[in-house]
mmCIF file of C-alpha atoms and ligand atoms in Angstrom:
data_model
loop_
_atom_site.group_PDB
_atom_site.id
_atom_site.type_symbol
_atom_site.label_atom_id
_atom_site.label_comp_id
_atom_site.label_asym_id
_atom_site.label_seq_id
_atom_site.Cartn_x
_atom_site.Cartn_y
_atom_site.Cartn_z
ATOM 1 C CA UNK A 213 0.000 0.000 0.000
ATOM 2 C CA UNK A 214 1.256 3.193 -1.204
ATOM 3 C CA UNK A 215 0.709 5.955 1.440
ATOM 4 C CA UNK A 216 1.069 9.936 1.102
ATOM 5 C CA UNK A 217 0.783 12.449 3.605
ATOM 6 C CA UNK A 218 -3.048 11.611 4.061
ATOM 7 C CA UNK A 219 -4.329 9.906 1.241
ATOM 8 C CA UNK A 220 -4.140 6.259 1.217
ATOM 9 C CA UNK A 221 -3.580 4.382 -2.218
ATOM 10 C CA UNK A 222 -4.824 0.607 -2.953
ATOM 11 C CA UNK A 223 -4.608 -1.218 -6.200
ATOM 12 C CA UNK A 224 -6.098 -4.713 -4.566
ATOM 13 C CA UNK A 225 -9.085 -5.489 -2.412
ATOM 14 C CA UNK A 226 -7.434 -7.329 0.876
ATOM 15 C CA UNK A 227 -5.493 -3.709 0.930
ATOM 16 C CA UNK A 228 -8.899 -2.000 0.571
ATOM 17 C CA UNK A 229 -10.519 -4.062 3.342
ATOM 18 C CA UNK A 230 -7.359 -4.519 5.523
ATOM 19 C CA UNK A 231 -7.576 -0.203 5.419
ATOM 20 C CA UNK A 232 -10.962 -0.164 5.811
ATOM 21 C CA UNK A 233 -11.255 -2.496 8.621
ATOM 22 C CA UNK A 234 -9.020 0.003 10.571
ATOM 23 C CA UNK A 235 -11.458 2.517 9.669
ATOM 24 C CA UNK A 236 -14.332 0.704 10.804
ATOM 25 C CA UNK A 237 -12.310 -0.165 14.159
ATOM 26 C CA UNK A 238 -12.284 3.418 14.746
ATOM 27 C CA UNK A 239 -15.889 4.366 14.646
ATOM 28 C CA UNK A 240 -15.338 6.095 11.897
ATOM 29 C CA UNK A 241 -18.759 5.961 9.068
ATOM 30 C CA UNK A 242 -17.600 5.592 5.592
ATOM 31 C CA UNK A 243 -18.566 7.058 1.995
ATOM 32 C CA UNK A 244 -17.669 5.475 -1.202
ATOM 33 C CA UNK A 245 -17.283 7.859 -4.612
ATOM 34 C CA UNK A 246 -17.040 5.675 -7.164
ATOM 35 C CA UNK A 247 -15.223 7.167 -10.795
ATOM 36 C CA UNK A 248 -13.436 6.147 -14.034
ATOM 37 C CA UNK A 249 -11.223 8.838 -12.840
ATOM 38 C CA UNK A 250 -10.036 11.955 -15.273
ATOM 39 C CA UNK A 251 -11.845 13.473 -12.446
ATOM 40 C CA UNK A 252 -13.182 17.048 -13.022
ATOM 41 C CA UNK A 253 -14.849 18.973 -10.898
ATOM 42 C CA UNK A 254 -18.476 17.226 -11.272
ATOM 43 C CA UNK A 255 -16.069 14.069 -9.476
ATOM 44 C CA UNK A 256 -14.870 16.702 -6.989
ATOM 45 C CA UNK A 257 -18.324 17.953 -5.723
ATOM 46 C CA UNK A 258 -19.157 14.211 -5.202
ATOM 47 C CA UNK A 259 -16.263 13.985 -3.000
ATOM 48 C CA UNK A 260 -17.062 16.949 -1.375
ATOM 49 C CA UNK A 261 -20.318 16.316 -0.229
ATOM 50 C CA UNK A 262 -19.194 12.924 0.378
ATOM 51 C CA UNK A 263 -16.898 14.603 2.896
ATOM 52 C CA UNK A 264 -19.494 16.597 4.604
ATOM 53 C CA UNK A 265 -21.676 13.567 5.336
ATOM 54 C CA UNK A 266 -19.014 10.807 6.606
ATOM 55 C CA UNK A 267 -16.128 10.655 8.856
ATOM 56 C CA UNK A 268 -13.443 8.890 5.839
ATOM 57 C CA UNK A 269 -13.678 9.023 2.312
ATOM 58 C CA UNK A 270 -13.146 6.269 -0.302
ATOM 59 C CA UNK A 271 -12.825 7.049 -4.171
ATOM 60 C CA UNK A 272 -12.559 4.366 -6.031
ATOM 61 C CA UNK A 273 -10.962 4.977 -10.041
ATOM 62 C CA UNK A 274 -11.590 1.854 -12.133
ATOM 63 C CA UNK A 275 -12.280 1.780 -15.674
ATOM 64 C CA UNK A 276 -14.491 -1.200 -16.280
ATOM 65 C CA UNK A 277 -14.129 -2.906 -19.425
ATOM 66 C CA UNK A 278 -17.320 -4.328 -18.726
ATOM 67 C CA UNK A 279 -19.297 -1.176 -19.256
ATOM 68 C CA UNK A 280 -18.123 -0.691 -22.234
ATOM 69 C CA UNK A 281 -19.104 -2.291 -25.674
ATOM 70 C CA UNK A 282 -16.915 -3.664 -28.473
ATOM 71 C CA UNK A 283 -16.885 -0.422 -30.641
ATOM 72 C CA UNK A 284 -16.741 2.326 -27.865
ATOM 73 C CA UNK A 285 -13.836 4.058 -26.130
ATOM 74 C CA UNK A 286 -12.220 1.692 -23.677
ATOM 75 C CA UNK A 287 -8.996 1.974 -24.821
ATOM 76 C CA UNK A 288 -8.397 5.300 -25.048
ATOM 77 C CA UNK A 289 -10.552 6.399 -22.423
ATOM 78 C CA UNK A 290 -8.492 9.552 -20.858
ATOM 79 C CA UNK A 291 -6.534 7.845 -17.687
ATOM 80 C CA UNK A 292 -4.784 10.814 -15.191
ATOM 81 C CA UNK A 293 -4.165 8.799 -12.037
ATOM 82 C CA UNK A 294 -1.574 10.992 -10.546
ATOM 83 C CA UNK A 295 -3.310 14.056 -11.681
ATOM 84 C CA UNK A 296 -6.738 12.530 -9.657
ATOM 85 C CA UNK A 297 -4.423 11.437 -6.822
ATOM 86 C CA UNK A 298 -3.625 14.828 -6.662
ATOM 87 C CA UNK A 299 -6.657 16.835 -6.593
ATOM 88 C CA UNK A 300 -8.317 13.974 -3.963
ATOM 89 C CA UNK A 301 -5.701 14.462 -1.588
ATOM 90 C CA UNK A 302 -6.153 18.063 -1.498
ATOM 91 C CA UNK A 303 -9.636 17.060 -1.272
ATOM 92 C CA UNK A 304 -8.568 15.246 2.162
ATOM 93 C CA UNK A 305 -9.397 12.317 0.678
ATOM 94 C CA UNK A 306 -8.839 8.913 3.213
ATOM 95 C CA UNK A 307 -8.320 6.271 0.730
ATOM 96 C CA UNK A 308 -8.136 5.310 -3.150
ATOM 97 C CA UNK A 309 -8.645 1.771 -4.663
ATOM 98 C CA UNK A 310 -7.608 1.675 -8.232
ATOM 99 C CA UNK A 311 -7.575 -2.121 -9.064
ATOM 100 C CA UNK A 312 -6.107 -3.494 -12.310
ATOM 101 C CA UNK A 313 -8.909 -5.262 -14.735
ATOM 102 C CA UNK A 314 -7.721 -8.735 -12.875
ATOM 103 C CA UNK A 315 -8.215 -7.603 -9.388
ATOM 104 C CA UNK A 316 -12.198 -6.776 -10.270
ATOM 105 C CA UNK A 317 -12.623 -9.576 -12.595
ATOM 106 C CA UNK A 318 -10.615 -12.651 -11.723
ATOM 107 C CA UNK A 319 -10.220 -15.358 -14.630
ATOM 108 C CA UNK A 320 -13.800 -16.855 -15.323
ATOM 109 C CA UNK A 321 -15.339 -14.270 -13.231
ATOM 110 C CA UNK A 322 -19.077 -15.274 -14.573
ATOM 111 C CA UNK A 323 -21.432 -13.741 -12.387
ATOM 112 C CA UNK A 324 -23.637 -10.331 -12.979
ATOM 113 C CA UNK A 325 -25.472 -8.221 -11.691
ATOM 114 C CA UNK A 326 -28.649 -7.521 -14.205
ATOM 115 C CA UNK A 327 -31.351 -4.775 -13.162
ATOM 116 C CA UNK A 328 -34.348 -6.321 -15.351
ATOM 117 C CA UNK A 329 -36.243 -3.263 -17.092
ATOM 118 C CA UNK A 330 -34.777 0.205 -16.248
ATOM 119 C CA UNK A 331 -31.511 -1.374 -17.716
ATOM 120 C CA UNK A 332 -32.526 -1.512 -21.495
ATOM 121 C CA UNK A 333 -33.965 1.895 -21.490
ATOM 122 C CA UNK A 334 -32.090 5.419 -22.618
ATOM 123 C CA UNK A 335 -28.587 4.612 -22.332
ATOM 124 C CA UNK A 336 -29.752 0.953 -21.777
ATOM 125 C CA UNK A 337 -31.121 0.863 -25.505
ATOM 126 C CA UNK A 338 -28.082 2.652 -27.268
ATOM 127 C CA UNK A 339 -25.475 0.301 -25.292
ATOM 128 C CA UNK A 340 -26.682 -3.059 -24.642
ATOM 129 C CA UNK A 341 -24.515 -4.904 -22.130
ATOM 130 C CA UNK A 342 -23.647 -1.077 -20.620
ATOM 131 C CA UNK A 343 -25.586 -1.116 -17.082
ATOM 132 C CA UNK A 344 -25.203 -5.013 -16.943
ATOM 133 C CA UNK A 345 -21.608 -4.044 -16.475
ATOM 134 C CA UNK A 346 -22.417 -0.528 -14.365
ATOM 135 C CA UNK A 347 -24.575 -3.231 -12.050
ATOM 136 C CA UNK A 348 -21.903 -5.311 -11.280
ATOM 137 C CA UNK A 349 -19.084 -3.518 -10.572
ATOM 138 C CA UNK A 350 -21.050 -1.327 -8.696
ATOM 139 C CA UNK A 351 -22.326 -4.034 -6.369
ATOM 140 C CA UNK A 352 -18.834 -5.406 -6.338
ATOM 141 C CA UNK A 353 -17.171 -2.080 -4.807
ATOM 142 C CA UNK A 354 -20.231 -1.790 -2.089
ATOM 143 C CA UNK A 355 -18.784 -5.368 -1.315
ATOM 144 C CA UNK A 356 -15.724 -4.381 -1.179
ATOM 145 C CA UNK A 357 -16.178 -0.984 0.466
ATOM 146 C CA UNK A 358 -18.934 -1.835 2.622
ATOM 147 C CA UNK A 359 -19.945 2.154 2.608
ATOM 148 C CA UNK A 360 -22.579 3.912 4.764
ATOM 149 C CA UNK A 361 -23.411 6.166 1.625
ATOM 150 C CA UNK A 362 -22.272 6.070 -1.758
ATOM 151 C CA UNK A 363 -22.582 9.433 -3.703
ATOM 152 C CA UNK A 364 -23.444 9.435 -7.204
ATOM 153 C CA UNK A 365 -24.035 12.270 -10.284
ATOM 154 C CA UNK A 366 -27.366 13.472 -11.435
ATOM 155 C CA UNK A 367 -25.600 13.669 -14.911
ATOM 156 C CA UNK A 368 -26.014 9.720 -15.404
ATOM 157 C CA UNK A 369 -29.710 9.624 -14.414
ATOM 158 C CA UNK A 370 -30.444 6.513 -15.969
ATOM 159 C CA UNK A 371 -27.163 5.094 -14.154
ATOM 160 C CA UNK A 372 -29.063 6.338 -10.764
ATOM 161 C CA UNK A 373 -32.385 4.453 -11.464
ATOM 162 C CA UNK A 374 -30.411 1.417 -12.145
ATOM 163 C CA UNK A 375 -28.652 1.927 -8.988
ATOM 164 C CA UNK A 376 -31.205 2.930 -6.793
ATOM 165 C CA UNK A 377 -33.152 -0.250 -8.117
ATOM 166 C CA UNK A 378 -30.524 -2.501 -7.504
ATOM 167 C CA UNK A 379 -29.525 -1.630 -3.506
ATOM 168 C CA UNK A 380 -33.582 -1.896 -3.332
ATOM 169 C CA UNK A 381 -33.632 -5.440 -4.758
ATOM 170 C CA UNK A 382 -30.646 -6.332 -3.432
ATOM 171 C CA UNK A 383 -30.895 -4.870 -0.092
ATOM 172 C CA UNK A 384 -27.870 -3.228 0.016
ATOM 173 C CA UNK A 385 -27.890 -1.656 3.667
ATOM 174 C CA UNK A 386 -26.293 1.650 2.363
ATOM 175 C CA UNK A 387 -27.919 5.079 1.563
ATOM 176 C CA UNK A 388 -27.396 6.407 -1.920
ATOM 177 C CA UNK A 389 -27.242 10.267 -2.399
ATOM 178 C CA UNK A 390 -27.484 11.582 -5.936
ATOM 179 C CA UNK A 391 -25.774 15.332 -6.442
ATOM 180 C CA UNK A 392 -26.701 18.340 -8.641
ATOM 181 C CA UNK A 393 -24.844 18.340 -12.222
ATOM 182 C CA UNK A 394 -22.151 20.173 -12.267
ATOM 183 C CA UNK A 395 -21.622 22.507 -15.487
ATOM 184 C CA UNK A 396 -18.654 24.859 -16.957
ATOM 185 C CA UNK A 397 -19.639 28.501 -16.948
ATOM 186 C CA UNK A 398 -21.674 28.721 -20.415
ATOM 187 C CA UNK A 399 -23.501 25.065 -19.664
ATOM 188 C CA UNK A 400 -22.164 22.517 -20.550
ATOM 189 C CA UNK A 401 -21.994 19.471 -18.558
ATOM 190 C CA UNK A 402 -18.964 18.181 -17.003
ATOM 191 C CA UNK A 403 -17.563 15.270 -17.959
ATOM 192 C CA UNK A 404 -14.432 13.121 -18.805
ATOM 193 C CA UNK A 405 -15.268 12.851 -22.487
ATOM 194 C CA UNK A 406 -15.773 16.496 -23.175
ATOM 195 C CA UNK A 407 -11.294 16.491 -23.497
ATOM 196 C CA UNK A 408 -12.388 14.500 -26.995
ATOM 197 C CA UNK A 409 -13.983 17.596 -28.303
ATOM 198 C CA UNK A 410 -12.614 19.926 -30.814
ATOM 199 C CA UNK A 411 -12.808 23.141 -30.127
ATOM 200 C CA UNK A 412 -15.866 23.820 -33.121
ATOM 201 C CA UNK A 413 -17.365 20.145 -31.546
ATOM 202 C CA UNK A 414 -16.824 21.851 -27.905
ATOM 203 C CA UNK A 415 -19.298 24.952 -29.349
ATOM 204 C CA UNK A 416 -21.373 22.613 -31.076
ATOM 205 C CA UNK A 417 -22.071 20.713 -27.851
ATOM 206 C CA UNK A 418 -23.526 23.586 -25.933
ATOM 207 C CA UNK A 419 -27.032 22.611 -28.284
ATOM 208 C CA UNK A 420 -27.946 19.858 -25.619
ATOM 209 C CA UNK A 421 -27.930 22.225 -22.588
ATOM 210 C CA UNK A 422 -29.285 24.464 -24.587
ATOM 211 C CA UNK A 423 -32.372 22.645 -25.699
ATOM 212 C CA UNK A 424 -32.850 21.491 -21.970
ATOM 213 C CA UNK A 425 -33.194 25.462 -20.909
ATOM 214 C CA UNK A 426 -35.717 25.407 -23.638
ATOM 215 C CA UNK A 427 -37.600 22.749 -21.862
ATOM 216 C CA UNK A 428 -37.356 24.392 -18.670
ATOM 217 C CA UNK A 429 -38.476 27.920 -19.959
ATOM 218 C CA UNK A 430 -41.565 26.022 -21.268
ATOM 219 C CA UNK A 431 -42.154 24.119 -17.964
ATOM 220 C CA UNK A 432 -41.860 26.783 -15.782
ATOM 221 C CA UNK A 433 -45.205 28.307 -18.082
ATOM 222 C CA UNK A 434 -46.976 25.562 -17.265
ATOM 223 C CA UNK A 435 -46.428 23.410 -20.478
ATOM 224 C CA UNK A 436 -46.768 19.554 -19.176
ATOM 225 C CA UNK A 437 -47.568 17.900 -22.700
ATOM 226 C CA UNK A 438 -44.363 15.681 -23.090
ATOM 227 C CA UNK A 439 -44.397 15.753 -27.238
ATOM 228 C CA UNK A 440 -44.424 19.889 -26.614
ATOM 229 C CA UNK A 441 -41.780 19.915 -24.831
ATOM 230 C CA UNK A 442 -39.724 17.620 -26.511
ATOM 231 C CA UNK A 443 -40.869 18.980 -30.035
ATOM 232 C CA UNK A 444 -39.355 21.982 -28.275
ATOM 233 C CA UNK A 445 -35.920 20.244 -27.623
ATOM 234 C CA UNK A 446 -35.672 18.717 -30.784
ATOM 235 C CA UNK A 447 -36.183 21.793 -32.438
ATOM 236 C CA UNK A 448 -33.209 23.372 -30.632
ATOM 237 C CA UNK A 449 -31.211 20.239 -31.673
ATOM 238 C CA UNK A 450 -32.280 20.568 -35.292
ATOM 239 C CA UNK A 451 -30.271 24.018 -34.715
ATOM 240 C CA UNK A 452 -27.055 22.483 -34.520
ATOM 241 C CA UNK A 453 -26.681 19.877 -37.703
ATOM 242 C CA UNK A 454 -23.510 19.015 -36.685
ATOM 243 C CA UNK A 455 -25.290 17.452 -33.482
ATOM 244 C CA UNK A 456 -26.398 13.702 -33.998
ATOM 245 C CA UNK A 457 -29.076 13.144 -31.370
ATOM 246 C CA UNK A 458 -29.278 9.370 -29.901
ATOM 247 C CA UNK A 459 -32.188 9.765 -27.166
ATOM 248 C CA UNK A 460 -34.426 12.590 -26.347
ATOM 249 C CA UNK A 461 -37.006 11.356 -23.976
ATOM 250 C CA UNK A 462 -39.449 12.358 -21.393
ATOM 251 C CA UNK A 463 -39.435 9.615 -18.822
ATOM 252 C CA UNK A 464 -40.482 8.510 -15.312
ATOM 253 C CA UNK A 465 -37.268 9.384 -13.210
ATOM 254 C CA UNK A 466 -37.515 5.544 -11.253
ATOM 255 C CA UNK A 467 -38.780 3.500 -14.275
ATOM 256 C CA UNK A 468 -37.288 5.428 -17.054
ATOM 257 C CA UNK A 469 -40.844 4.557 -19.508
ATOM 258 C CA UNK A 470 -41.736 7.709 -21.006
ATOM 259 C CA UNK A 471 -44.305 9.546 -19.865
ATOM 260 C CA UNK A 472 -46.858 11.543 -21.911
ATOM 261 C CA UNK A 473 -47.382 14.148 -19.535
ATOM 262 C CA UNK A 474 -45.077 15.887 -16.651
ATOM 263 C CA UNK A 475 -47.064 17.650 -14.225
ATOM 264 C CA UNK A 476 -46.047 15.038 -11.792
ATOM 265 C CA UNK A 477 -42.470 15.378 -12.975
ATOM 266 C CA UNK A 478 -40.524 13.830 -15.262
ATOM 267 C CA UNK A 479 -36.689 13.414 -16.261
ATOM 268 C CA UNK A 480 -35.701 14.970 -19.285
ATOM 269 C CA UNK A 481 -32.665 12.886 -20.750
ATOM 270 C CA UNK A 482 -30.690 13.261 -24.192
ATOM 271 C CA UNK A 483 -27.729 11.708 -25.597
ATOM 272 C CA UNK A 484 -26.100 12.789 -28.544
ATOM 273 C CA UNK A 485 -23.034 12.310 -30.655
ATOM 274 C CA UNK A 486 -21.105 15.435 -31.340
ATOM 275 C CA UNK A 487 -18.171 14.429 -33.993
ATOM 276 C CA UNK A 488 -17.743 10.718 -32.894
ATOM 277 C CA UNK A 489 -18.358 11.703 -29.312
ATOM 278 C CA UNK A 490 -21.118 10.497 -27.527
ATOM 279 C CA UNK A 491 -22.489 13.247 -24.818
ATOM 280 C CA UNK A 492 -25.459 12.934 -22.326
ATOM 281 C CA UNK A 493 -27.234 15.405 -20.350
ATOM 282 C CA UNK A 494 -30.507 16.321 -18.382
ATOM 283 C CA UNK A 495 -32.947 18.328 -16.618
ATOM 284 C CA UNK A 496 -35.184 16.377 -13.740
ATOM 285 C CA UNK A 497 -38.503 18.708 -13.890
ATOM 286 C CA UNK A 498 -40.045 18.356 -10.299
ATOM 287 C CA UNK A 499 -43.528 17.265 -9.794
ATOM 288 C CA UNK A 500 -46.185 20.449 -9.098
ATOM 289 C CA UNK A 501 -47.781 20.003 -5.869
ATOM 290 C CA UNK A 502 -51.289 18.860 -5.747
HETATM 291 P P1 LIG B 98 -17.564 8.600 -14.202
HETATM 292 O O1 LIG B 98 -16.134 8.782 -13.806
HETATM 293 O O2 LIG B 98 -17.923 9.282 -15.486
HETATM 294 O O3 LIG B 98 -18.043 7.175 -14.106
HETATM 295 O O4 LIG B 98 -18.397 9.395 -13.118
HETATM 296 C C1 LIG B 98 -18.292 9.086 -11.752
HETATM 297 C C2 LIG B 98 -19.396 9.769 -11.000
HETATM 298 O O5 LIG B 98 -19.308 11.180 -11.180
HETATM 299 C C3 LIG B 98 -20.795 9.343 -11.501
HETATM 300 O O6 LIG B 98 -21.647 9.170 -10.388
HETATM 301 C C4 LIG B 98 -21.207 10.520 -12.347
HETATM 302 O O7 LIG B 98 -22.603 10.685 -12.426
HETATM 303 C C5 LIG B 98 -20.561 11.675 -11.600
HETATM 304 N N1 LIG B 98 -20.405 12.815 -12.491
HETATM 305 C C6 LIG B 98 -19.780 12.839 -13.694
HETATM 306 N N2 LIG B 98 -19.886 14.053 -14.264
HETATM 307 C C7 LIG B 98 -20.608 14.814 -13.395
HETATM 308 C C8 LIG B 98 -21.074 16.173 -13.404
HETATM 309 N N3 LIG B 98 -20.827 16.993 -14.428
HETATM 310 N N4 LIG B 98 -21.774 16.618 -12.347
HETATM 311 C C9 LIG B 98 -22.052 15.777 -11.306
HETATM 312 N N5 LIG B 98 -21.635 14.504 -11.227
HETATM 313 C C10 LIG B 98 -20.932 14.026 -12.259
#
């Protein structure tokens, strides 16, 4: 086990658990932030609130392979371990597992975690196999880490109905807590994959959060219709040719089916390919009280 100044660093699991054990020994209650790493500042606010609600704080920075299908961007998926290292120890970070591929999935590993129906929807649809793989490495790190609360992004909603489904069904004795999307100053989201963008595919981009401001404008008039409001989006997508979109949908937040209205709320999700980059966002319109 590598150790700095404060921040612990683990690449296998008896590390992990040896560390956390100690932890645990302590009193001490204990938050997990899972990443892929090339951690930005949507990562960071995870961590910080992460920090606020628990005594020690676990990051974990795996790419899993088994997220990700044949034809998408495994391989060169941007990987800046020293660089996150860095900015989670000056986050007072307590501890880091970064297995290797091997560590996660021993030879013949065979068993998965599937989350029947949410899973094949929005992101579920475009990547098949994608949250089979989110699932189960997911569950595997709340084995591992055995957290009190694991903090997740509102910027993969669908991820966070798959999750919150699974420590339901599963009864995973941990709180989840979803946080606010973070955004750079003119909108766009955060995220690891915006580094792929060229600058023109960087302007280009800002058409998603754009059309989701459209959205809200409408909503906050009153508009509930769903095929107004995404009519709406589309429209502002339509804008932007350069802009390929995957989903646009309207959808119950839990179930991810679409809905036709929203006055009881509704999640507003897109995904679109800008140049050969694929880019999600979203805008969760709350329910109007009755
Ligand atoms: P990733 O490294 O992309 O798997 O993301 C790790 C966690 O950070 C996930 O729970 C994401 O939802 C969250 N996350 C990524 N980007 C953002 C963002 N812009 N704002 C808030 N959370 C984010």
């Amino acid at each position: 086990m590598q150790q700095t100044t404060t921040l612990q660093i683990a690449h296998t699991v008896s590390e992990t658990r040896a560390a956390l054990r100690e932890m645990r020994r302590r009193g001490l209650t204990i938050a997990l932030v899972p990443t892929m790493g090339a951690l930005h500042e949507g990562h960071l606010s995870l961590v910080r609130a992460a920090r606020t609600a628990s005594d020690a704080v676990v990051v974990s920075i795996f790419v899993n392979p088994t997220q990700f299908g044949p034809d998408e961007d495994f391989a060169k998926y941007p990987r800046t371990f020293e660089a996150d290292c860095a900015a989670l120890e000056r986050e007072g970070v307590d501890l880091v597992f970064a297995p290797a591929a091997e560590e996660m999935y021993p030879p013949g590993a065979s068993t998965f975690v599937d989350v029947d129906g949410v899973s094949e929807r929005l992101d579920g649809a475009s990547r098949p196999g994608h949250f089979r793989g989110v699932a189960t490495v997911v569950a595997k790190l709340f084995h591992i880490v055995q957290p009190d609360k694991a903090f997740f992004g509102q910027k993969d909603a669908a991820q966070v109905a798959v999750l919150r489904k699974m420590v339901r069904d599963l009864n995973f004795g941990l709180e989840l807590v979803v946080c606010p999307i973070v955004r750079e100053p003119d909108g766009l989201a955060m995220s690891s994959r915006n580094r792929y963008l060229s600058l023109e595919e960087r302007r280009q981009a800002l058409a998603l959060n754009r059309a989701l401001r459209e959205v809200e404008r409408l909503a906050a008039e009153g508009v509930t219709p769903a095929q107004k409001l995404i009519a709406t989006a589309e429209a502002v997508l339509a804008g932007e040719p350069a802009v390929r979109v995957d989903y646009l949908h309207a959808v119950n937040p839990d179930t991810l089916e679409d809905v036709a209205d929203t006055r009881n709320g509704a999640l507003i999700a897109v995904a679109a390919f800008v140049g050969a980059t694929r880019l999600i966002d979203n805008l969760l319109l709350p329910g109007k009280p009755r």
